[in-house]
């Protein structure tokens, strides 16, 4: 039996893309058998000021949480204004976070392997590997490869070191793995795709109709939605142009949903506030368990991102029977097919709207590729981890 520690930074109190991806990886890895997993979730302990800087909610401090039978042991670190300035402006390693690493690394002694996710988990895994000779693996999910390293040379240097020291680096899409070659080609790499949770499936028609009525939709209404963080990389500033053009291209009643929150929410709402011709509903953050019901009411999901790793929301929407149109970036084409993507150009909003409107008028079946599967991913991951199992 392999004893593995999973370590990553996220929040179990605000379950979004990264947390849900790691959670499902853990569930299916445990179900695959042959692996005993302990989970450590790194969480920042923000002050009022740093919450404003990082746009994070206030949460209660707990030692652990249980989610669907998985115990998450929480490792809290102080995120200070001094560390923010040290990293962003002085390009130096943060003092308080470095103390957190030194104080936490002992928890990882004695494992057969460490499974880290993204940069912060990788830092702790690398330190444990150096001290205790425990092999580590890192899964990279998106911005930790295509965005953050290029904003700070210190992060780029450390990311390269993490990749080259890992037993293997896993990427959630072929596109993200190719992007990582800009950081280093001297590292072992492979693709481990995300999947869609079993909670996401096409509900029976009677239940779908009841949900549509509950959400205020009338017979004949179509729903076009965006779901995700309202942040610059998601290109949410383009939503007004896309939605406006869909309203003009499609000859029928359309309701528009924006599901999610983020630092650009106010500006996105302002874009729509002066246009009474569009019926737009801002849902804000939605509980993870409520997302399948919303997705079963969506006809077309649009994802205009500037970059992506492998967006779970596309797999979730397809699993619920929606059509998806996205930008031709990152792993989006690997989920929805290149025929449903649009390249960024001067006519991007119109091109996105035209494809979306065509699907509203004549929906098609978009099959989820067979490799977008948690079971397949878990089986492949176990093959790697087995190499770390100590000799009996």
Tab-separated table of C-alpha atoms in Angstrom:
chain	number	residue	atom	x	y	z
A	1	UNK	CA	0.000	0.000	0.000
A	2	UNK	CA	1.429	3.384	-1.038
A	3	UNK	CA	1.290	6.149	1.581
A	4	UNK	CA	0.824	9.420	-0.265
A	5	UNK	CA	0.440	12.984	0.965
A	6	UNK	CA	-1.539	15.393	-1.198
A	7	UNK	CA	-0.676	19.054	-0.651
A	8	UNK	CA	-2.160	22.118	-2.337
A	9	UNK	CA	-3.331	25.662	-1.666
A	10	UNK	CA	-7.033	26.377	-2.025
A	11	UNK	CA	-10.128	26.941	0.081
A	12	UNK	CA	-12.641	24.266	1.096
A	13	UNK	CA	-14.913	27.123	2.201
A	14	UNK	CA	-15.246	28.516	-1.337
A	15	UNK	CA	-15.067	25.467	-3.566
A	16	UNK	CA	-14.185	26.468	-7.116
A	17	UNK	CA	-12.234	25.082	-10.056
A	18	UNK	CA	-8.897	24.123	-8.497
A	19	UNK	CA	-10.364	22.771	-5.277
A	20	UNK	CA	-12.998	20.743	-7.131
A	21	UNK	CA	-10.384	19.354	-9.523
A	22	UNK	CA	-8.088	18.232	-6.706
A	23	UNK	CA	-11.000	16.892	-4.654
A	24	UNK	CA	-12.178	14.668	-7.491
A	25	UNK	CA	-8.623	13.507	-8.231
A	26	UNK	CA	-8.306	12.426	-4.592
A	27	UNK	CA	-11.677	10.648	-4.579
A	28	UNK	CA	-10.890	8.592	-7.631
A	29	UNK	CA	-7.301	7.896	-6.584
A	30	UNK	CA	-8.616	6.435	-3.317
A	31	UNK	CA	-11.255	4.440	-5.201
A	32	UNK	CA	-8.595	2.985	-7.508
A	33	UNK	CA	-7.119	1.124	-4.526
A	34	UNK	CA	-3.528	0.576	-3.548
A	35	UNK	CA	-3.046	4.079	-2.183
A	36	UNK	CA	-3.587	5.512	1.288
A	37	UNK	CA	-3.982	9.291	1.011
A	38	UNK	CA	-3.601	12.059	3.588
A	39	UNK	CA	-4.635	15.515	2.423
A	40	UNK	CA	-3.132	18.849	3.493
A	41	UNK	CA	-4.803	22.041	2.312
A	42	UNK	CA	-2.793	25.259	2.597
A	43	UNK	CA	-4.910	28.308	3.435
A	44	UNK	CA	-3.881	31.913	3.975
A	45	UNK	CA	-4.862	33.679	7.176
A	46	UNK	CA	-5.559	37.127	5.763
A	47	UNK	CA	-5.956	40.367	7.663
A	48	UNK	CA	-8.587	42.910	6.678
A	49	UNK	CA	-6.028	44.687	4.501
A	50	UNK	CA	-4.729	41.573	2.731
A	51	UNK	CA	-8.284	40.371	2.109
A	52	UNK	CA	-8.822	43.616	0.239
A	53	UNK	CA	-5.581	43.156	-1.701
A	54	UNK	CA	-6.332	39.543	-2.621
A	55	UNK	CA	-10.130	39.775	-2.880
A	56	UNK	CA	-10.577	36.856	-0.480
A	57	UNK	CA	-13.539	36.289	1.863
A	58	UNK	CA	-13.283	36.123	5.628
A	59	UNK	CA	-13.392	32.519	6.866
A	60	UNK	CA	-13.297	30.856	10.254
A	61	UNK	CA	-10.059	29.131	11.265
A	62	UNK	CA	-10.465	25.362	11.592
A	63	UNK	CA	-7.983	22.536	11.973
A	64	UNK	CA	-9.732	20.273	9.489
A	65	UNK	CA	-12.869	19.808	7.412
A	66	UNK	CA	-14.569	16.702	6.019
A	67	UNK	CA	-15.980	16.760	2.488
A	68	UNK	CA	-17.554	13.633	1.008
A	69	UNK	CA	-15.576	11.408	3.347
A	70	UNK	CA	-12.232	13.087	2.654
A	71	UNK	CA	-10.444	14.714	5.596
A	72	UNK	CA	-8.689	17.955	4.745
A	73	UNK	CA	-6.107	19.005	7.305
A	74	UNK	CA	-5.766	22.777	7.067
A	75	UNK	CA	-2.348	24.415	7.219
A	76	UNK	CA	-2.771	28.117	7.927
A	77	UNK	CA	-0.130	30.686	7.067
A	78	UNK	CA	-0.033	34.395	7.676
A	79	UNK	CA	-0.239	36.384	4.464
A	80	UNK	CA	1.116	39.795	5.390
A	81	UNK	CA	1.346	43.111	3.593
A	82	UNK	CA	5.126	42.842	4.045
A	83	UNK	CA	5.182	39.538	2.155
A	84	UNK	CA	2.973	41.006	-0.571
A	85	UNK	CA	5.422	43.888	-1.061
A	86	UNK	CA	8.465	41.613	-0.794
A	87	UNK	CA	7.266	39.302	-3.578
A	88	UNK	CA	5.546	41.747	-5.918
A	89	UNK	CA	7.901	44.685	-5.774
A	90	UNK	CA	11.225	43.531	-4.283
A	91	UNK	CA	11.230	40.185	-6.125
A	92	UNK	CA	12.382	38.344	-2.997
A	93	UNK	CA	11.080	35.324	-1.124
A	94	UNK	CA	8.417	36.149	1.473
A	95	UNK	CA	9.661	36.022	5.076
A	96	UNK	CA	6.519	34.816	6.839
A	97	UNK	CA	5.678	32.243	4.180
A	98	UNK	CA	9.230	30.865	4.332
A	99	UNK	CA	8.791	30.411	8.087
A	100	UNK	CA	5.512	28.605	7.397
A	101	UNK	CA	7.289	26.192	5.038
A	102	UNK	CA	9.986	25.438	7.626
A	103	UNK	CA	7.395	24.851	10.322
A	104	UNK	CA	5.137	22.617	8.220
A	105	UNK	CA	7.541	20.445	6.277
A	106	UNK	CA	7.891	17.903	9.116
A	107	UNK	CA	4.308	16.777	8.472
A	108	UNK	CA	5.450	15.209	5.205
A	109	UNK	CA	8.170	12.995	6.673
A	110	UNK	CA	7.669	9.255	6.258
A	111	UNK	CA	5.424	9.210	3.186
A	112	UNK	CA	6.244	7.133	0.132
A	113	UNK	CA	5.486	10.051	-2.159
A	114	UNK	CA	4.061	13.557	-2.170
A	115	UNK	CA	1.439	14.681	-4.691
A	116	UNK	CA	1.516	18.461	-4.983
A	117	UNK	CA	-0.791	20.688	-6.949
A	118	UNK	CA	0.451	23.972	-8.373
A	119	UNK	CA	3.196	26.280	-7.148
A	120	UNK	CA	2.590	26.607	-3.399
A	121	UNK	CA	2.049	22.892	-2.847
A	122	UNK	CA	5.153	22.269	-4.928
A	123	UNK	CA	7.310	24.506	-2.715
A	124	UNK	CA	6.423	22.482	0.375
A	125	UNK	CA	6.829	19.181	-1.492
A	126	UNK	CA	10.267	20.151	-2.762
A	127	UNK	CA	11.425	21.103	0.733
A	128	UNK	CA	10.196	17.759	2.098
A	129	UNK	CA	11.935	15.927	-0.723
A	130	UNK	CA	15.188	17.723	0.065
A	131	UNK	CA	14.999	16.928	3.795
A	132	UNK	CA	13.529	13.434	3.802
A	133	UNK	CA	14.269	12.077	0.292
A	134	UNK	CA	10.562	11.689	-0.470
A	135	UNK	CA	9.823	11.788	-4.226
A	136	UNK	CA	7.268	14.350	-5.311
A	137	UNK	CA	4.946	14.841	-8.253
A	138	UNK	CA	3.320	18.124	-9.249
A	139	UNK	CA	0.135	18.732	-11.214
A	140	UNK	CA	-0.028	22.125	-12.921
A	141	UNK	CA	-3.491	23.499	-13.576
A	142	UNK	CA	-3.157	26.668	-15.660
A	143	UNK	CA	-2.152	30.132	-14.449
A	144	UNK	CA	0.772	28.616	-12.521
A	145	UNK	CA	2.300	27.918	-15.946
A	146	UNK	CA	0.869	30.375	-18.462
A	147	UNK	CA	0.615	33.526	-16.312
A	148	UNK	CA	2.312	33.773	-12.904
A	149	UNK	CA	5.892	32.850	-13.929
A	150	UNK	CA	5.923	35.665	-16.486
A	151	UNK	CA	4.901	38.319	-13.982
A	152	UNK	CA	7.800	37.759	-11.612
A	153	UNK	CA	11.296	36.412	-12.419
A	154	UNK	CA	11.540	34.912	-8.921
A	155	UNK	CA	8.422	32.811	-9.528
A	156	UNK	CA	9.774	31.780	-12.934
A	157	UNK	CA	13.049	30.639	-11.389
A	158	UNK	CA	11.324	28.713	-8.608
A	159	UNK	CA	8.808	27.144	-11.014
A	160	UNK	CA	11.653	25.872	-13.185
A	161	UNK	CA	13.345	24.397	-10.117
A	162	UNK	CA	10.128	22.684	-9.001
A	163	UNK	CA	9.558	21.153	-12.422
A	164	UNK	CA	13.109	19.898	-12.798
A	165	UNK	CA	13.156	18.379	-9.308
A	166	UNK	CA	9.862	16.504	-9.602
A	167	UNK	CA	9.627	12.803	-10.406
A	168	UNK	CA	7.080	13.847	-13.004
A	169	UNK	CA	5.082	16.964	-13.835
A	170	UNK	CA	1.473	16.421	-14.800
A	171	UNK	CA	-0.425	18.952	-16.885
A	172	UNK	CA	-4.192	19.071	-17.261
A	173	UNK	CA	-4.007	19.528	-21.033
A	174	UNK	CA	-1.635	18.979	-23.935
A	175	UNK	CA	-1.657	22.718	-24.577
A	176	UNK	CA	-0.535	23.496	-21.020
A	177	UNK	CA	2.256	20.928	-21.244
A	178	UNK	CA	3.448	22.545	-24.478
A	179	UNK	CA	3.321	25.954	-22.777
A	180	UNK	CA	5.553	24.621	-19.991
A	181	UNK	CA	8.387	24.155	-22.472
A	182	UNK	CA	8.889	27.920	-22.242
A	183	UNK	CA	9.879	27.332	-18.611
A	184	UNK	CA	11.980	24.194	-19.015
A	185	UNK	CA	12.459	21.256	-21.340
A	186	UNK	CA	14.639	19.437	-18.799
A	187	UNK	CA	11.835	17.865	-16.794
A	188	UNK	CA	9.735	14.734	-17.010
A	189	UNK	CA	6.215	15.568	-18.196
A	190	UNK	CA	2.884	13.943	-18.979
A	191	UNK	CA	-0.799	14.861	-19.293
A	192	UNK	CA	-3.403	13.972	-16.671
A	193	UNK	CA	-6.769	15.311	-17.758
A	194	UNK	CA	-9.430	16.516	-15.372
A	195	UNK	CA	-12.884	14.999	-15.609
A	196	UNK	CA	-16.417	15.949	-14.654
A	197	UNK	CA	-17.913	14.942	-11.316
A	198	UNK	CA	-20.662	12.329	-11.404
A	199	UNK	CA	-22.991	15.029	-10.075
A	200	UNK	CA	-22.982	16.556	-13.538
A	201	UNK	CA	-25.280	14.665	-15.894
A	202	UNK	CA	-28.341	15.452	-17.966
A	203	UNK	CA	-31.327	15.326	-15.638
A	204	UNK	CA	-34.626	13.730	-16.725
A	205	UNK	CA	-36.756	16.127	-18.739
A	206	UNK	CA	-39.406	16.476	-16.050
A	207	UNK	CA	-36.825	17.593	-13.507
A	208	UNK	CA	-35.239	19.990	-15.992
A	209	UNK	CA	-38.578	21.624	-16.674
A	210	UNK	CA	-39.270	21.966	-12.952
A	211	UNK	CA	-35.891	23.637	-12.418
A	212	UNK	CA	-36.454	26.047	-15.288
A	213	UNK	CA	-39.760	27.081	-13.757
A	214	UNK	CA	-38.104	27.460	-10.339
A	215	UNK	CA	-35.480	29.773	-11.846
A	216	UNK	CA	-38.090	31.965	-13.538
A	217	UNK	CA	-37.705	30.668	-17.075
A	218	UNK	CA	-40.702	30.454	-19.363
A	219	UNK	CA	-41.429	27.904	-22.078
A	220	UNK	CA	-39.336	28.783	-25.116
A	221	UNK	CA	-36.717	30.772	-23.200
A	222	UNK	CA	-33.116	30.036	-24.064
A	223	UNK	CA	-30.301	30.493	-21.550
A	224	UNK	CA	-26.802	31.635	-22.447
A	225	UNK	CA	-24.392	31.557	-19.508
A	226	UNK	CA	-20.891	32.366	-18.420
A	227	UNK	CA	-19.598	30.523	-15.341
A	228	UNK	CA	-16.278	31.252	-13.688
A	229	UNK	CA	-14.245	33.816	-11.838
A	230	UNK	CA	-14.822	37.406	-12.929
A	231	UNK	CA	-11.138	38.144	-13.433
A	232	UNK	CA	-9.098	39.516	-16.360
A	233	UNK	CA	-7.798	36.145	-17.662
A	234	UNK	CA	-11.404	35.015	-18.188
A	235	UNK	CA	-11.869	37.972	-20.554
A	236	UNK	CA	-15.153	38.901	-18.867
A	237	UNK	CA	-14.978	42.424	-20.283
A	238	UNK	CA	-16.057	40.855	-23.594
A	239	UNK	CA	-19.320	39.457	-22.168
A	240	UNK	CA	-21.366	42.567	-22.862
A	241	UNK	CA	-20.367	42.590	-26.530
A	242	UNK	CA	-20.965	38.852	-26.901
A	243	UNK	CA	-24.351	38.883	-25.160
A	244	UNK	CA	-25.520	41.964	-27.058
A	245	UNK	CA	-24.692	40.385	-30.398
A	246	UNK	CA	-26.344	37.080	-29.445
A	247	UNK	CA	-29.514	39.022	-28.668
A	248	UNK	CA	-29.402	40.495	-32.158
A	249	UNK	CA	-28.420	37.279	-33.955
A	250	UNK	CA	-30.955	34.938	-32.352
A	251	UNK	CA	-34.616	35.360	-33.203
A	252	UNK	CA	-36.216	34.341	-29.927
A	253	UNK	CA	-36.271	35.045	-26.170
A	254	UNK	CA	-32.860	34.733	-24.497
A	255	UNK	CA	-31.939	35.013	-20.834
A	256	UNK	CA	-28.311	35.651	-19.923
A	257	UNK	CA	-26.701	34.313	-16.753
A	258	UNK	CA	-23.362	35.316	-15.222
A	259	UNK	CA	-22.401	32.751	-12.579
A	260	UNK	CA	-19.439	33.590	-10.387
A	261	UNK	CA	-17.744	36.463	-8.653
A	262	UNK	CA	-14.437	38.291	-8.671
A	263	UNK	CA	-12.754	41.659	-8.694
A	264	UNK	CA	-14.218	42.617	-12.091
A	265	UNK	CA	-17.836	41.960	-11.126
A	266	UNK	CA	-18.648	45.632	-10.577
A	267	UNK	CA	-17.303	46.682	-13.968
A	268	UNK	CA	-19.130	43.826	-15.731
A	269	UNK	CA	-22.396	44.775	-14.033
A	270	UNK	CA	-21.828	48.400	-15.044
A	271	UNK	CA	-21.478	47.334	-18.684
A	272	UNK	CA	-24.978	45.862	-18.614
A	273	UNK	CA	-26.712	48.349	-16.335
A	274	UNK	CA	-27.414	50.929	-19.031
A	275	UNK	CA	-28.864	48.419	-21.521
A	276	UNK	CA	-32.440	47.439	-20.678
A	277	UNK	CA	-32.721	45.290	-23.812
A	278	UNK	CA	-30.747	42.434	-22.218
A	279	UNK	CA	-32.222	40.181	-19.543
A	280	UNK	CA	-29.116	39.452	-17.446
A	281	UNK	CA	-28.976	37.751	-14.060
A	282	UNK	CA	-25.852	37.882	-11.898
A	283	UNK	CA	-25.785	34.841	-9.631
A	284	UNK	CA	-22.585	35.587	-7.724
A	285	UNK	CA	-20.850	32.640	-6.101
A	286	UNK	CA	-22.938	29.478	-6.230
A	287	UNK	CA	-22.478	26.462	-3.959
A	288	UNK	CA	-20.747	23.567	-5.697
A	289	UNK	CA	-23.701	21.272	-5.035
A	290	UNK	CA	-26.083	23.690	-6.819
A	291	UNK	CA	-24.094	23.938	-10.043
A	292	UNK	CA	-25.496	20.757	-11.712
A	293	UNK	CA	-29.035	22.158	-11.433
A	294	UNK	CA	-27.996	25.446	-13.060
A	295	UNK	CA	-26.078	23.675	-15.813
A	296	UNK	CA	-29.166	21.606	-16.646
A	297	UNK	CA	-30.951	24.849	-17.501
A	298	UNK	CA	-28.182	26.278	-19.692
A	299	UNK	CA	-28.533	25.961	-23.457
A	300	UNK	CA	-25.181	27.476	-24.428
A	301	UNK	CA	-22.183	28.177	-22.213
A	302	UNK	CA	-19.673	30.757	-23.451
A	303	UNK	CA	-16.083	30.864	-22.249
A	304	UNK	CA	-14.128	33.753	-23.831
A	305	UNK	CA	-10.923	33.248	-21.789
A	306	UNK	CA	-7.576	34.721	-22.753
A	307	UNK	CA	-5.877	31.577	-21.444
A	308	UNK	CA	-6.836	28.318	-19.743
A	309	UNK	CA	-5.419	25.057	-18.481
A	310	UNK	CA	-8.367	22.710	-18.803
A	311	UNK	CA	-11.578	24.422	-17.627
A	312	UNK	CA	-13.751	21.981	-15.666
A	313	UNK	CA	-16.794	24.109	-16.399
A	314	UNK	CA	-16.701	23.017	-20.063
A	315	UNK	CA	-16.754	19.325	-19.145
A	316	UNK	CA	-19.505	19.949	-16.600
A	317	UNK	CA	-21.685	21.829	-19.085
A	318	UNK	CA	-21.278	19.181	-21.789
A	319	UNK	CA	-22.102	16.435	-19.277
A	320	UNK	CA	-25.393	18.223	-18.530
A	321	UNK	CA	-26.331	18.457	-22.200
A	322	UNK	CA	-25.432	22.082	-22.887
A	323	UNK	CA	-23.534	23.283	-25.919
A	324	UNK	CA	-20.276	25.148	-25.294
A	325	UNK	CA	-18.520	27.819	-27.319
A	326	UNK	CA	-15.084	28.961	-26.189
A	327	UNK	CA	-11.979	30.804	-27.244
A	328	UNK	CA	-9.274	28.879	-29.060
A	329	UNK	CA	-6.809	28.919	-26.172
A	330	UNK	CA	-5.244	26.432	-23.765
A	331	UNK	CA	-7.106	23.179	-23.277
A	332	UNK	CA	-10.528	24.457	-24.363
A	333	UNK	CA	-10.358	22.827	-27.838
A	334	UNK	CA	-9.315	19.539	-26.195
A	335	UNK	CA	-12.671	19.422	-24.408
A	336	UNK	CA	-15.202	21.011	-26.747
A	337	UNK	CA	-13.575	20.420	-30.141
A	338	UNK	CA	-11.880	23.009	-32.354
A	339	UNK	CA	-15.062	23.494	-34.383
A	340	UNK	CA	-16.695	25.151	-31.383
A	341	UNK	CA	-13.849	27.559	-30.654
A	342	UNK	CA	-13.133	31.086	-31.840
A	343	UNK	CA	-9.738	32.730	-32.257
A	344	UNK	CA	-9.107	36.063	-30.587
A	345	UNK	CA	-9.301	38.807	-33.180
A	346	UNK	CA	-10.976	42.147	-33.861
A	347	UNK	CA	-14.206	40.246	-34.618
A	348	UNK	CA	-14.003	37.941	-31.598
A	349	UNK	CA	-17.263	39.033	-29.937
A	350	UNK	CA	-19.224	38.737	-33.170
A	351	UNK	CA	-17.704	35.367	-34.020
A	352	UNK	CA	-18.512	33.999	-30.555
A	353	UNK	CA	-22.061	35.348	-30.771
A	354	UNK	CA	-22.622	33.860	-34.231
A	355	UNK	CA	-21.621	30.370	-33.087
A	356	UNK	CA	-23.679	30.647	-29.915
A	357	UNK	CA	-26.758	31.918	-31.764
A	358	UNK	CA	-26.476	29.101	-34.319
A	359	UNK	CA	-26.459	26.552	-31.472
A	360	UNK	CA	-29.489	28.206	-29.862
A	361	UNK	CA	-31.359	27.865	-33.131
A	362	UNK	CA	-30.175	24.316	-33.854
A	363	UNK	CA	-28.588	22.534	-30.851
A	364	UNK	CA	-26.119	19.763	-31.618
A	365	UNK	CA	-24.681	16.914	-29.561
A	366	UNK	CA	-21.202	17.742	-28.292
A	367	UNK	CA	-19.693	14.529	-27.022
A	368	UNK	CA	-17.312	14.696	-24.078
A	369	UNK	CA	-14.028	13.064	-25.200
A	370	UNK	CA	-13.365	9.689	-23.591
A	371	UNK	CA	-10.042	10.875	-22.148
A	372	UNK	CA	-11.869	13.463	-20.013
A	373	UNK	CA	-12.382	10.867	-17.299
A	374	UNK	CA	-11.432	10.799	-13.613
A	375	UNK	CA	-11.185	7.002	-13.633
A	376	UNK	CA	-8.698	7.019	-16.506
A	377	UNK	CA	-6.703	9.766	-14.820
A	378	UNK	CA	-6.599	7.899	-11.496
A	379	UNK	CA	-5.438	4.693	-13.192
A	380	UNK	CA	-2.652	6.528	-15.000
A	381	UNK	CA	-1.593	8.376	-11.852
A	382	UNK	CA	-1.384	5.089	-9.940
A	383	UNK	CA	1.019	3.733	-12.549
A	384	UNK	CA	3.400	6.572	-11.725
A	385	UNK	CA	2.946	6.363	-7.977
A	386	UNK	CA	3.629	2.626	-7.981
A	387	UNK	CA	7.208	3.433	-8.942
A	388	UNK	CA	7.501	5.235	-5.588
A	389	UNK	CA	6.338	2.269	-3.507
A	390	UNK	CA	9.176	1.004	-1.323
A	391	UNK	CA	10.467	-2.528	-1.855
A	392	UNK	CA	8.935	-5.123	0.516
